[in-house]
XYZ file of C-alpha atoms in Angstrom:
601
model
C 199.345 178.429 143.148
C 197.676 181.258 141.289
C 196.568 181.270 137.664
C 197.259 184.498 135.799
C 195.648 185.417 132.500
C 195.927 188.154 129.917
C 192.830 189.165 127.966
C 191.839 191.182 124.931
C 189.145 190.556 122.380
C 188.867 190.220 118.627
C 188.244 193.488 116.823
C 189.251 195.460 119.905
C 192.625 193.758 120.149
C 194.917 196.670 119.359
C 193.085 199.193 121.490
C 192.791 196.838 124.421
C 196.460 195.996 124.464
C 197.590 199.586 124.114
C 195.251 200.858 126.800
C 197.038 198.744 129.363
C 200.113 200.876 128.927
C 198.141 204.105 129.141
C 198.569 207.216 127.070
C 202.171 206.382 126.378
C 201.433 203.621 123.917
C 198.971 205.769 122.049
C 201.596 208.471 121.583
C 204.570 206.269 120.833
C 206.265 207.720 117.733
C 206.104 206.202 114.236
C 204.494 202.784 113.954
C 206.268 200.704 116.582
C 204.175 200.019 119.662
C 204.912 197.864 122.687
C 202.553 196.826 125.454
C 203.225 195.603 128.963
C 200.682 194.128 131.340
C 200.721 193.568 135.067
C 197.696 192.212 136.860
C 197.027 189.267 139.086
C 194.183 187.735 137.173
C 193.641 188.554 133.519
C 192.997 186.567 130.401
C 194.375 187.203 126.921
C 192.294 186.924 123.822
C 193.472 187.391 120.310
C 191.576 186.649 117.166
C 191.775 183.587 114.877
C 194.930 181.510 115.096
C 196.059 179.028 112.407
C 192.556 178.869 110.990
C 189.957 180.878 109.171
C 187.574 182.953 111.208
C 183.881 182.159 110.943
C 183.516 185.866 110.275
C 184.499 186.485 106.674
C 185.122 189.472 104.472
C 182.786 189.479 101.511
C 181.394 191.618 98.768
C 177.803 191.630 97.524
C 175.708 193.352 94.914
C 172.102 193.410 93.791
C 171.105 190.661 91.414
C 169.768 191.638 88.018
C 166.153 192.791 88.276
C 166.435 193.618 92.009
C 166.077 197.179 93.262
C 166.613 198.749 96.660
C 164.328 201.386 98.127
C 164.952 203.549 101.174
C 162.265 205.143 103.318
C 164.551 206.531 106.043
C 168.302 206.344 105.701
C 170.480 205.848 108.762
C 174.064 204.662 109.119
C 173.411 201.045 108.142
C 172.163 199.359 105.020
C 171.739 195.985 103.377
C 174.300 193.219 103.751
C 174.829 189.490 103.902
C 175.574 187.358 106.938
C 177.253 183.986 106.925
C 177.038 183.643 110.692
C 173.269 184.073 110.928
C 171.410 181.938 108.390
C 168.600 179.420 108.731
C 169.416 176.808 106.105
C 171.212 178.676 103.338
C 174.915 179.462 103.056
C 174.118 183.038 104.049
C 171.212 185.328 104.805
C 170.326 188.868 103.792
C 170.406 191.416 106.579
C 169.120 194.946 107.033
C 171.223 196.524 109.777
C 171.922 199.729 111.652
C 175.052 200.130 113.837
C 173.958 203.465 115.316
C 171.184 204.004 117.820
C 170.915 207.639 116.783
C 169.142 207.112 113.469
C 166.320 205.291 111.687
C 167.165 202.652 109.075
C 164.123 201.691 106.981
C 164.723 200.033 103.625
C 163.861 197.076 101.455
C 164.700 195.017 98.380
C 162.234 194.085 95.663
C 161.890 192.181 92.429
C 159.022 191.820 89.958
C 156.444 189.058 90.342
C 154.402 187.612 87.484
C 151.155 188.661 89.135
C 149.962 190.879 92.002
C 148.639 187.689 93.613
C 151.601 185.985 95.292
C 152.479 183.325 97.830
C 155.619 184.258 99.746
C 157.510 182.499 102.521
C 160.680 183.799 104.189
C 162.557 182.886 107.354
C 163.115 185.870 109.634
C 165.275 186.502 112.678
C 165.150 189.729 114.704
C 168.290 190.747 116.613
C 167.869 194.387 117.617
C 169.564 195.796 120.694
C 169.561 199.416 121.654
C 169.256 202.245 124.088
C 165.501 201.881 124.472
C 163.996 199.084 126.532
C 161.457 198.224 123.832
C 162.031 196.896 120.363
C 161.032 199.407 117.726
C 161.309 197.573 114.459
C 159.428 196.043 111.556
C 160.242 192.882 109.616
C 157.998 192.232 106.662
C 157.308 190.978 103.165
C 157.134 193.915 100.752
C 154.029 193.913 98.527
C 154.764 196.888 96.242
C 152.938 200.216 96.015
C 149.182 200.791 96.164
C 147.069 203.122 94.025
C 148.158 206.089 96.147
C 151.850 205.265 95.647
C 152.354 204.099 99.238
C 154.704 201.204 99.971
C 152.826 198.285 101.506
C 154.428 195.771 103.880
C 152.903 192.641 105.424
C 154.640 191.377 108.531
C 155.378 191.825 112.202
C 156.744 194.541 114.441
C 157.058 196.235 117.789
C 155.827 199.765 117.619
C 157.076 201.581 120.752
C 156.769 201.396 124.498
C 153.384 200.441 125.898
C 152.042 199.051 122.637
C 151.586 195.349 121.979
C 153.603 193.578 119.283
C 151.541 193.268 116.144
C 151.001 191.394 112.914
C 149.364 193.082 109.951
C 149.816 195.682 107.199
C 152.407 198.398 107.696
C 152.860 201.609 105.666
C 156.399 202.892 106.268
C 155.976 206.423 104.825
C 153.398 207.123 107.524
C 154.949 204.775 110.103
C 151.458 203.346 110.601
C 149.917 199.898 111.044
C 146.576 200.647 109.410
C 145.180 197.166 109.958
C 146.692 194.697 112.383
C 146.194 192.334 115.304
C 148.039 192.377 118.597
C 150.046 189.273 119.459
C 152.405 187.889 122.063
C 156.014 188.988 121.779
C 158.381 186.634 119.999
C 161.919 185.671 120.866
C 164.877 187.640 119.654
C 167.654 185.764 117.880
C 165.282 182.941 116.940
C 164.122 181.901 113.470
C 160.465 182.092 112.389
C 158.722 181.439 109.091
C 156.789 184.473 107.836
C 154.158 183.426 105.250
C 152.229 185.980 103.195
C 149.597 185.247 100.553
C 147.677 187.830 98.501
C 144.492 187.448 96.484
C 143.211 190.699 95.070
C 142.999 193.036 98.082
C 143.031 190.241 100.660
C 146.295 189.497 102.475
C 146.828 186.434 104.679
C 149.784 186.646 107.110
C 151.158 183.941 109.390
C 154.172 183.770 111.734
C 155.295 180.230 112.555
C 157.976 179.018 114.953
C 160.626 176.923 113.201
C 161.561 175.306 116.519
C 158.112 173.954 117.412
C 156.219 174.296 114.126
C 153.348 176.054 115.896
C 151.720 179.193 114.497
C 152.661 182.116 116.717
C 150.186 184.564 115.145
C 148.085 184.935 111.989
C 145.455 187.170 110.444
C 143.562 188.200 107.315
C 143.661 191.842 106.205
C 142.219 194.031 103.434
C 144.145 196.485 101.251
C 142.447 199.702 100.124
C 143.572 198.845 96.560
C 145.614 196.259 94.740
C 149.355 196.811 94.620
C 151.767 196.664 91.706
C 153.704 193.514 90.923
C 156.727 194.288 93.061
C 157.518 191.919 95.921
C 160.419 191.552 98.321
C 161.572 192.179 101.893
C 161.453 195.209 104.165
C 163.174 195.950 107.467
C 162.975 198.951 109.769
C 165.022 199.706 112.877
C 163.786 202.675 114.871
C 165.825 205.330 116.600
C 167.374 203.935 119.756
C 167.701 200.465 118.228
C 170.763 198.849 116.697
C 171.445 195.425 115.270
C 170.282 193.244 112.395
C 167.091 191.955 110.813
C 167.871 188.704 108.978
C 165.962 187.220 106.010
C 166.688 183.757 104.647
C 165.275 181.508 101.900
C 162.810 183.950 100.349
C 160.402 181.823 98.306
C 158.055 183.371 95.737
C 155.279 181.122 94.400
C 157.292 178.063 95.343
C 160.553 179.262 93.763
C 163.454 180.339 95.969
C 164.560 183.865 95.087
C 167.829 185.617 95.953
C 168.061 189.405 96.057
C 171.848 189.609 96.404
C 174.796 187.807 94.946
C 177.877 187.439 97.085
C 181.299 185.931 96.581
C 182.678 185.199 100.031
C 186.409 185.785 100.237
C 188.256 184.519 103.271
C 190.264 187.489 104.497
C 190.648 186.972 108.174
C 193.077 184.106 108.078
C 195.365 184.202 111.090
C 198.702 182.461 111.179
C 200.927 181.638 114.124
C 204.590 180.956 114.689
C 205.803 178.540 117.402
C 202.347 177.309 118.450
C 201.179 173.681 118.112
C 197.466 173.406 118.854
C 195.413 170.294 119.663
C 191.605 170.195 119.618
C 189.876 169.819 122.976
C 187.257 167.071 123.152
C 184.077 169.108 123.575
C 183.002 171.468 126.319
C 184.299 175.000 126.700
C 187.409 176.729 127.989
C 185.927 176.243 131.454
C 186.276 172.467 131.015
C 185.316 169.542 128.816
C 182.266 168.929 131.017
C 181.081 172.589 131.079
C 178.747 173.404 128.145
C 178.231 176.809 126.564
C 175.025 178.455 127.859
C 172.185 179.055 125.451
C 171.261 182.650 124.680
C 169.924 184.251 127.866
C 170.447 181.109 129.927
C 171.790 181.342 133.470
C 173.823 178.343 134.563
C 175.301 176.844 137.703
C 178.780 177.731 136.435
C 177.740 181.376 135.951
C 176.439 181.547 139.524
C 179.377 179.733 141.128
C 182.336 180.990 139.060
C 181.155 183.730 136.719
C 184.413 184.316 134.825
C 182.868 183.823 131.373
C 185.166 180.962 130.350
C 182.088 178.831 129.620
C 181.192 181.144 126.739
C 184.403 180.209 124.872
C 183.952 177.077 122.774
C 185.661 175.061 119.995
C 188.792 175.063 122.130
C 192.308 174.237 120.879
C 195.326 174.131 123.203
C 199.105 174.180 123.242
C 200.201 172.922 126.668
C 203.894 173.622 126.061
C 204.222 176.837 124.057
C 207.553 178.326 123.027
C 208.991 181.195 125.047
C 208.243 183.551 122.144
C 205.470 183.187 119.581
C 203.725 185.403 117.065
C 200.172 185.765 115.816
C 199.264 187.593 112.612
C 195.756 188.595 111.528
C 194.557 189.520 108.064
C 192.315 192.228 109.448
C 188.822 192.485 108.059
C 187.425 195.966 107.442
C 184.107 194.856 108.926
C 182.658 198.369 109.252
C 183.854 199.426 105.782
C 185.854 202.469 106.911
C 188.732 202.188 104.434
C 188.723 203.015 100.718
C 187.649 200.161 98.447
C 191.093 200.009 96.826
C 193.032 200.048 100.110
C 195.462 197.211 100.763
C 194.505 194.659 103.374
C 195.802 195.535 106.821
C 197.714 192.992 108.870
C 198.100 193.010 112.617
C 200.950 191.036 114.162
C 201.457 190.381 117.863
C 204.670 188.892 119.225
C 204.397 187.490 122.748
C 207.666 187.735 124.710
C 206.470 186.190 127.986
C 206.911 182.505 128.739
C 203.425 181.063 129.211
C 202.455 177.696 130.699
C 199.714 177.050 128.177
C 197.941 178.727 125.291
C 194.394 178.116 124.095
C 192.387 179.162 121.052
C 188.597 179.305 121.357
C 185.554 180.753 119.603
C 183.551 183.446 121.346
C 180.564 185.544 120.347
C 180.782 189.298 121.036
C 177.649 191.215 122.098
C 175.336 191.383 119.082
C 175.022 195.147 118.933
C 176.559 197.994 116.951
C 176.735 195.631 113.955
C 179.367 193.464 115.646
C 180.519 190.338 113.795
C 178.887 187.141 114.980
C 181.977 185.261 116.178
C 185.649 185.743 116.937
C 188.484 183.374 117.632
C 190.183 184.163 120.929
C 193.698 183.388 122.115
C 194.117 182.888 125.866
C 197.602 182.865 127.355
C 198.020 181.546 130.889
C 200.745 181.378 133.553
C 200.842 179.486 136.846
C 202.608 181.385 139.628
C 203.419 180.640 143.273
C 202.112 183.843 144.803
C 202.799 187.270 143.355
C 201.519 188.193 139.921
C 202.493 187.998 136.255
C 203.656 190.538 133.712
C 202.703 189.783 130.111
C 204.889 191.479 127.526
C 204.151 191.787 123.816
C 204.840 193.914 120.761
C 202.150 194.834 118.240
C 202.663 196.053 114.696
C 200.060 196.971 112.122
C 200.979 197.305 108.473
C 199.817 196.968 104.900
C 202.103 195.661 102.203
C 205.397 194.479 103.700
C 206.414 194.318 107.365
C 208.632 197.161 108.547
C 209.948 195.291 111.612
C 212.919 192.996 111.174
C 213.336 191.655 114.721
C 211.763 191.881 118.182
C 213.846 191.052 121.280
C 213.309 191.336 125.019
C 216.156 193.239 126.696
C 217.170 193.479 130.374
C 216.197 196.354 132.647
C 218.147 197.188 135.778
C 215.582 198.541 138.242
C 214.082 198.063 141.692
C 210.645 198.049 140.040
C 209.654 194.391 139.502
C 207.319 195.368 136.662
C 209.986 197.145 134.601
C 210.216 195.598 131.141
C 211.764 196.615 127.814
C 212.052 195.435 124.218
C 214.352 196.234 121.352
C 212.650 196.537 117.963
C 214.894 196.573 114.903
C 213.313 198.057 111.761
C 214.085 197.220 108.158
C 215.298 200.796 107.710
C 218.128 200.162 110.168
C 216.571 202.195 112.969
C 216.343 200.558 116.393
C 213.643 201.413 118.927
C 213.997 200.667 122.640
C 210.582 200.694 124.304
C 210.249 200.444 128.085
C 207.503 200.417 130.689
C 207.594 200.537 134.507
C 204.438 200.940 136.567
C 205.448 200.626 140.243
C 207.467 202.861 142.567
C 208.490 200.552 145.442
C 209.469 203.459 147.713
C 206.982 205.997 146.406
C 209.843 208.024 144.950
C 211.046 208.116 141.316
C 212.870 204.939 140.355
C 215.756 204.874 137.893
C 215.610 202.216 135.152
C 218.592 201.327 132.933
C 217.572 199.644 129.684
C 220.028 197.216 128.058
C 222.944 199.363 129.299
C 221.854 201.822 126.607
C 219.765 204.544 128.256
C 218.369 205.445 131.666
C 215.051 206.992 132.629
C 212.669 207.398 135.516
C 208.988 207.301 134.677
C 206.164 205.071 133.486
C 206.979 204.763 129.782
C 209.907 205.643 127.552
C 211.095 205.263 123.967
C 214.622 205.778 122.699
C 215.541 205.389 119.025
C 218.857 205.330 117.184
C 219.483 205.400 113.454
C 221.461 202.809 111.484
C 224.712 204.501 112.536
C 223.843 204.473 116.246
C 223.077 208.193 116.477
C 220.244 209.620 118.596
C 217.087 209.945 116.499
C 214.107 210.111 118.807
C 213.128 209.979 122.495
C 209.837 210.053 124.386
C 209.062 210.088 128.110
C 205.744 209.816 129.947
C 205.133 210.464 133.649
C 208.843 210.771 134.329
C 211.548 213.331 135.040
C 214.603 212.521 132.920
C 215.811 210.378 130.041
C 219.615 210.144 129.770
C 221.870 208.461 127.208
C 225.538 208.043 128.060
C 225.476 210.978 130.471
C 223.628 213.226 128.015
C 220.141 214.335 129.103
C 217.742 214.256 126.161
C 214.567 214.948 128.150
C 214.028 216.727 131.452
C 210.494 217.605 132.490
C 207.901 217.895 135.231
C 206.461 214.368 135.485
C 202.848 215.064 136.371
C 200.273 217.469 137.771
C 198.598 216.211 140.952
C 195.992 217.508 143.328
C 192.369 217.323 144.476
C 189.113 217.438 142.494
C 187.206 220.123 144.376
C 184.058 219.872 142.260
C 182.706 218.441 139.018
C 179.655 218.733 136.778
C 176.544 217.544 138.627
C 174.041 217.206 135.768
C 173.629 215.527 132.406
C 175.127 217.864 129.857
C 177.388 217.941 126.817
C 179.683 220.433 128.553
C 181.326 218.713 131.531
C 184.209 219.924 133.664
C 186.362 219.286 136.743
C 187.364 222.000 139.181
C 190.850 221.121 140.415
C 193.288 222.339 143.050
C 196.935 221.564 142.331
C 199.074 220.368 145.250
C 202.276 219.449 143.357
C 203.917 222.661 142.279
C 202.144 225.490 140.515
C 200.269 226.077 137.282
C 200.897 228.662 134.606
C 199.376 229.375 131.200
C 202.067 227.494 129.293
C 201.652 224.347 131.391
C 197.861 224.626 131.182
C 198.052 224.614 127.381
C 200.169 221.457 127.558
C 197.401 219.712 129.504
C 195.012 219.855 126.531
C 194.984 216.417 124.931
C 196.363 214.790 128.096
C 194.342 212.491 130.342
C 193.319 213.176 133.912
C 192.967 210.177 136.222
C 190.602 210.951 139.103
C 189.540 208.779 142.054
C 186.309 207.007 141.105
C 183.701 205.057 143.054
C 182.973 201.314 142.864
C 186.203 200.616 140.967
C 184.838 202.688 138.087
C 186.987 204.383 135.479
C 187.849 207.956 136.405
C 189.949 208.664 133.298
C 188.988 211.632 131.104
C 190.631 213.339 128.156
C 191.230 217.016 128.805
C 189.732 218.968 125.875
C 190.328 222.445 127.312
C 191.615 224.367 130.329
C 190.023 227.543 131.705
C 190.184 229.834 134.757
C 193.867 229.109 135.382
C 195.543 230.403 138.555
C 198.771 229.272 140.170
C 196.922 226.538 142.113
C 193.502 226.035 140.477
C 191.957 225.457 137.072
C 188.849 224.213 135.280
C 189.473 221.112 133.153
C 186.982 220.912 130.301
C 185.815 217.366 129.505
C 183.302 218.069 126.735
C 180.743 215.272 126.301
C 182.464 212.937 128.803
C 180.024 212.673 131.695
C 180.667 212.450 135.420
C 177.163 211.027 136.030
C 176.963 207.335 136.896
C 173.187 206.785 137.109
C 169.913 208.138 138.456
C 169.599 207.967 142.240
C 166.087 206.590 141.666
C 165.481 205.196 138.145
C 161.746 205.753 138.635
C 162.153 209.391 139.649
C 164.582 211.412 137.505
C 163.989 214.469 139.676
C 165.638 212.675 142.609
C 169.073 213.458 141.201
C 172.129 211.462 140.235
C 174.849 209.193 141.502
C 178.324 210.128 140.275
C 181.377 208.328 138.936
C 183.825 210.395 140.966
C 184.349 210.466 144.705
C 183.997 213.682 146.686
C 187.298 215.587 147.054
C 189.192 212.728 145.458
C 192.730 212.925 144.197
C 193.724 213.305 140.565
C 196.872 212.927 138.491
C 197.715 214.122 134.983
C 200.826 212.385 133.595
C 202.908 214.701 131.397
C 204.985 213.718 128.382
C 207.813 215.162 126.311
C 209.406 214.293 122.971
C 212.943 214.854 121.702
C 214.003 214.573 118.056
C 217.346 215.029 116.340
């Protein structure tokens, strides 16, 4: 008996589901999208079912008397985190989601005197393209007589230099007086204590786990500073992530820089699921604990499927044949206008599953990812063979535009052929079909619900409220017929051999191809722009590239421009860049470019 799974994750849900049906899903007309999955061992994850996510949508603003100052502005900023806090309801974070910029900024308020006693809990969670940490986390002490910002804290200051504790001047990016110290753990809380008396500054970093002092020192300022005090965080270029500050205490009084009203906006509801809480453990089993950060476990070595990282498990051991999940999607990266309506994402599963589980999981803490997601895992037990998971996804704001979703029969020799009928509130009906296998290697004809016939990988056929043709789409196929009338007839794909490809790191990559299935012409070459080429790759890598241009076209050859998409896998010798590269693509491998056509009334 085999156990088949379907998997996607949290924020990436829509993209992950659509990618399984290739370019077709991304180009399906209007807003209706269907996805079909065939694989022998996959796991499905969908975010936050019948509960509130631990990741919440919230707004925040500066409290009265608090000001923000920016030394270098990147793509991040100041925020609040409910997932990462030491003892409070939430912590303040300085973050940067992009490794291509510097993000150096702070928050300050006015003290009653330039002599202060400050304590704040700090947690450093940077991750980036560089192997070292390049960041600063400090108590801000105002400006000195020369107008320079003064920070007292800790930091890592580039490759080959020891971590340090001392006085940091961000305008000059200099630690003018400091002591070297042992590195400290990422994603762990420490107490940073700073005391000033005139021009003397005492700094101490203490572990909250053990209570021991990790590092300390006494330092002299060239002049007294003004009466501003606060927090400062700096993430260097090549670093992403968050610097967390919690329970800032000034002269014994806890001080908040931000005010935030948390609004739960990621509630997810389900239809036809009844979940029961698992008694401890993880999705891997009640007796399999979740590893600590960075911990390697016996389960990881023996099994290694990651199920032990999914915790707080709830299960439905007898799910209905069709169920739906709807997310109130959080605009975590703040890409929509402030007055935009909340977006909802609804998934309807049309495959009978043997059991369904909901579990918490923590995505990689980089690129300003949320701290936690809720995952849905759907599972089938099969006696040999494999499983096809079939679902329909709709995204909308305001009211739903879909009235009904129904699985419909497909007459085909392809065992993966599946189709759905989606009825819209407008009266339009969309038939959406997918078929991924050619049992004989030749085109296979698929008849969908006795309504239309096509051969190919993906097709859409739409009728209006009166039953008239409205729209049709075909990918990687030859014909789409309705009642004897051919709506689409096309060349299904361009196939051949990759004769050469870019052999260096560059922003201008290309494939040199020879076509073995028919001939090329200028008109067809123009149609290839925006399509995807699928080339044979090494080590089960992904050899899919978007074609951004076509040059040097003959009847049998062409240059496919890939732009910034690289063909380089890695250095042959990481310690010797001059030794050359290993590549993603195999030598003289095959390629295929599926073609698509659209028909409209």
